[in-house]
């Protein structure tokens, strides 16, 4: 690749793309969105981290863009980086826990938004079923996912 400013050849690397996902805890359950764009299906609110943006700001931005909720991040939960987690490209997602008041309203690239409990989860896109399984286990036991888990 050549630098557009000076023409010097620069090395390019294939690196995972950073993303964030947010588990928004509200009265009654966790917030999920139904995706407008492929891959379709229900998912945690989230998306790509913009260049120059910290992950925490990306999480707050994505949550508000997709659900209309202003969230308070409470903690960083875990990072999921399986190269197969997104069929489009290798992403590494840092998952945040957050709280919010109010009802989610779908916006941006969300068709619908809703609040779900462990007993009424829809089919989920990406690896979000695994993420929520880890989250619900954490809520029951206080134990976080192990870094070496397959």
mmCIF file of C-alpha atoms in Angstrom:
data_model
loop_
_atom_site.group_PDB
_atom_site.id
_atom_site.type_symbol
_atom_site.label_atom_id
_atom_site.label_comp_id
_atom_site.label_asym_id
_atom_site.label_seq_id
_atom_site.Cartn_x
_atom_site.Cartn_y
_atom_site.Cartn_z
ATOM 1 C CA UNK A 1 0.000 0.000 0.000
ATOM 2 C CA UNK A 2 1.200 3.514 -0.751
ATOM 3 C CA UNK A 3 0.762 6.458 1.584
ATOM 4 C CA UNK A 4 -1.668 8.872 -0.103
ATOM 5 C CA UNK A 5 0.196 11.868 1.356
ATOM 6 C CA UNK A 6 3.802 11.054 0.468
ATOM 7 C CA UNK A 7 3.733 7.987 -1.798
ATOM 8 C CA UNK A 8 5.990 5.859 0.439
ATOM 9 C CA UNK A 9 5.224 2.154 0.488
ATOM 10 C CA UNK A 10 3.855 1.157 3.875
ATOM 11 C CA UNK A 11 3.216 -2.306 5.260
ATOM 12 C CA UNK A 12 -0.377 -3.419 5.653
ATOM 13 C CA UNK A 13 -1.592 -5.910 8.209
ATOM 14 C CA UNK A 14 -4.682 -8.042 8.521
ATOM 15 C CA UNK A 15 -5.844 -7.350 12.045
ATOM 16 C CA UNK A 16 -9.127 -8.047 13.806
ATOM 17 C CA UNK A 17 -11.561 -5.143 13.672
ATOM 18 C CA UNK A 18 -12.570 -3.769 17.092
ATOM 19 C CA UNK A 19 -16.246 -3.788 18.021
ATOM 20 C CA UNK A 20 -18.321 -3.317 21.149
ATOM 21 C CA UNK A 21 -21.484 -5.011 22.345
ATOM 22 C CA UNK A 22 -23.598 -3.770 25.208
ATOM 23 C CA UNK A 23 -25.716 -5.812 27.585
ATOM 24 C CA UNK A 24 -28.217 -3.195 28.693
ATOM 25 C CA UNK A 25 -29.959 -4.156 31.910
ATOM 26 C CA UNK A 26 -33.400 -2.622 32.305
ATOM 27 C CA UNK A 27 -36.354 -3.365 34.474
ATOM 28 C CA UNK A 28 -37.657 -6.631 33.102
ATOM 29 C CA UNK A 29 -34.567 -7.974 31.336
ATOM 30 C CA UNK A 30 -31.902 -7.150 28.772
ATOM 31 C CA UNK A 31 -32.304 -5.093 25.602
ATOM 32 C CA UNK A 32 -31.907 -6.718 22.194
ATOM 33 C CA UNK A 33 -32.321 -5.300 18.710
ATOM 34 C CA UNK A 34 -33.469 -6.944 15.510
ATOM 35 C CA UNK A 35 -30.908 -6.101 12.831
ATOM 36 C CA UNK A 36 -31.945 -4.223 9.693
ATOM 37 C CA UNK A 37 -28.800 -5.220 7.766
ATOM 38 C CA UNK A 38 -27.215 -8.616 7.110
ATOM 39 C CA UNK A 39 -26.639 -10.721 8.986
ATOM 40 C CA UNK A 40 -30.275 -10.427 10.032
ATOM 41 C CA UNK A 41 -31.615 -11.579 13.357
ATOM 42 C CA UNK A 42 -31.714 -10.434 16.949
ATOM 43 C CA UNK A 43 -28.531 -9.200 18.585
ATOM 44 C CA UNK A 44 -27.074 -7.198 21.398
ATOM 45 C CA UNK A 45 -26.809 -3.504 20.591
ATOM 46 C CA UNK A 46 -23.315 -2.763 19.373
ATOM 47 C CA UNK A 47 -21.067 -2.075 16.434
ATOM 48 C CA UNK A 48 -17.727 -0.930 15.182
ATOM 49 C CA UNK A 49 -15.404 1.347 17.134
ATOM 50 C CA UNK A 50 -14.677 4.464 15.088
ATOM 51 C CA UNK A 51 -11.111 5.604 14.509
ATOM 52 C CA UNK A 52 -10.120 7.975 17.339
ATOM 53 C CA UNK A 53 -12.956 6.759 19.587
ATOM 54 C CA UNK A 54 -12.444 4.996 22.911
ATOM 55 C CA UNK A 55 -14.356 1.760 23.435
ATOM 56 C CA UNK A 56 -16.477 3.213 26.239
ATOM 57 C CA UNK A 57 -17.654 6.097 24.032
ATOM 58 C CA UNK A 58 -18.346 3.647 21.198
ATOM 59 C CA UNK A 59 -20.503 1.542 23.542
ATOM 60 C CA UNK A 60 -22.524 4.551 24.718
ATOM 61 C CA UNK A 61 -22.902 5.813 21.120
ATOM 62 C CA UNK A 62 -23.972 2.451 19.680
ATOM 63 C CA UNK A 63 -26.448 1.842 22.511
ATOM 64 C CA UNK A 64 -28.120 5.220 21.991
ATOM 65 C CA UNK A 65 -28.073 5.007 18.177
ATOM 66 C CA UNK A 66 -29.728 1.587 18.113
ATOM 67 C CA UNK A 67 -32.075 1.747 21.117
ATOM 68 C CA UNK A 68 -32.602 5.422 21.930
ATOM 69 C CA UNK A 69 -31.412 4.713 25.473
ATOM 70 C CA UNK A 70 -28.754 6.732 27.242
ATOM 71 C CA UNK A 71 -26.820 4.086 29.124
ATOM 72 C CA UNK A 72 -24.580 4.124 32.146
ATOM 73 C CA UNK A 73 -21.733 1.685 31.664
ATOM 74 C CA UNK A 74 -21.257 -0.298 34.854
ATOM 75 C CA UNK A 75 -18.355 -2.572 33.908
ATOM 76 C CA UNK A 76 -16.405 -4.227 31.155
ATOM 77 C CA UNK A 77 -17.603 -7.829 31.024
ATOM 78 C CA UNK A 78 -15.376 -9.821 28.642
ATOM 79 C CA UNK A 79 -13.784 -9.703 25.174
ATOM 80 C CA UNK A 80 -14.864 -12.217 22.536
ATOM 81 C CA UNK A 81 -12.437 -12.696 19.655
ATOM 82 C CA UNK A 82 -13.094 -16.046 17.984
ATOM 83 C CA UNK A 83 -12.203 -15.439 14.307
ATOM 84 C CA UNK A 84 -15.478 -17.170 13.360
ATOM 85 C CA UNK A 85 -17.743 -14.986 15.536
ATOM 86 C CA UNK A 86 -18.695 -12.816 12.529
ATOM 87 C CA UNK A 87 -18.790 -14.416 9.068
ATOM 88 C CA UNK A 88 -18.101 -11.057 7.389
ATOM 89 C CA UNK A 89 -14.674 -10.504 8.942
ATOM 90 C CA UNK A 90 -12.568 -11.190 12.013
ATOM 91 C CA UNK A 91 -13.852 -8.952 14.793
ATOM 92 C CA UNK A 92 -12.941 -8.705 18.456
ATOM 93 C CA UNK A 93 -15.784 -7.442 20.606
ATOM 94 C CA UNK A 94 -15.409 -5.944 24.050
ATOM 95 C CA UNK A 95 -18.690 -6.441 25.875
ATOM 96 C CA UNK A 96 -19.875 -3.886 28.402
ATOM 97 C CA UNK A 97 -22.611 -4.137 31.015
ATOM 98 C CA UNK A 98 -24.823 -1.091 31.275
ATOM 99 C CA UNK A 99 -28.018 0.126 32.868
ATOM 100 C CA UNK A 100 -30.710 2.347 31.416
ATOM 101 C CA UNK A 101 -34.129 3.713 32.284
ATOM 102 C CA UNK A 102 -36.982 3.826 29.828
ATOM 103 C CA UNK A 103 -38.096 1.680 26.934
ATOM 104 C CA UNK A 104 -35.888 0.921 23.941
ATOM 105 C CA UNK A 105 -36.929 2.295 20.557
ATOM 106 C CA UNK A 106 -35.343 0.843 17.429
ATOM 107 C CA UNK A 107 -33.274 3.272 15.368
ATOM 108 C CA UNK A 108 -30.213 3.400 13.088
ATOM 109 C CA UNK A 109 -29.665 -0.160 11.823
ATOM 110 C CA UNK A 110 -32.277 -1.749 14.131
ATOM 111 C CA UNK A 111 -35.742 -2.761 12.890
ATOM 112 C CA UNK A 112 -37.106 -3.522 16.350
ATOM 113 C CA UNK A 113 -35.941 -3.353 19.927
ATOM 114 C CA UNK A 114 -37.220 -5.294 22.892
ATOM 115 C CA UNK A 115 -36.538 -6.429 26.417
ATOM 116 C CA UNK A 116 -35.965 -10.135 27.002
ATOM 117 C CA UNK A 117 -35.400 -12.509 29.906
ATOM 118 C CA UNK A 118 -33.425 -15.768 29.810
ATOM 119 C CA UNK A 119 -36.655 -17.728 29.291
ATOM 120 C CA UNK A 120 -37.860 -15.819 26.204
ATOM 121 C CA UNK A 121 -34.717 -15.072 24.184
ATOM 122 C CA UNK A 122 -35.135 -15.108 20.403
ATOM 123 C CA UNK A 123 -32.631 -16.792 18.070
ATOM 124 C CA UNK A 124 -29.507 -14.634 18.146
ATOM 125 C CA UNK A 125 -26.990 -13.515 15.508
ATOM 126 C CA UNK A 126 -23.208 -13.800 15.751
ATOM 127 C CA UNK A 127 -22.013 -15.350 19.034
ATOM 128 C CA UNK A 128 -24.538 -13.421 21.093
ATOM 129 C CA UNK A 129 -26.211 -16.581 22.460
ATOM 130 C CA UNK A 130 -22.839 -17.527 23.963
ATOM 131 C CA UNK A 131 -22.306 -14.007 25.310
ATOM 132 C CA UNK A 132 -25.722 -13.975 26.974
ATOM 133 C CA UNK A 133 -25.224 -17.494 28.329
ATOM 134 C CA UNK A 134 -21.961 -16.322 29.900
ATOM 135 C CA UNK A 135 -23.716 -13.199 31.239
ATOM 136 C CA UNK A 136 -26.624 -15.086 32.824
ATOM 137 C CA UNK A 137 -24.155 -17.581 34.347
ATOM 138 C CA UNK A 138 -22.165 -14.634 35.735
ATOM 139 C CA UNK A 139 -25.319 -13.112 37.230
ATOM 140 C CA UNK A 140 -26.133 -16.415 38.957
ATOM 141 C CA UNK A 141 -22.654 -17.362 40.165
ATOM 142 C CA UNK A 142 -20.437 -14.275 40.029
ATOM 143 C CA UNK A 143 -18.015 -16.231 37.833
ATOM 144 C CA UNK A 144 -16.803 -14.624 34.633
ATOM 145 C CA UNK A 145 -16.002 -16.508 31.411
ATOM 146 C CA UNK A 146 -12.546 -18.041 31.379
ATOM 147 C CA UNK A 147 -10.125 -16.587 28.818
ATOM 148 C CA UNK A 148 -9.173 -20.031 27.525
ATOM 149 C CA UNK A 149 -12.731 -21.201 26.852
ATOM 150 C CA UNK A 150 -13.372 -22.532 23.347
#
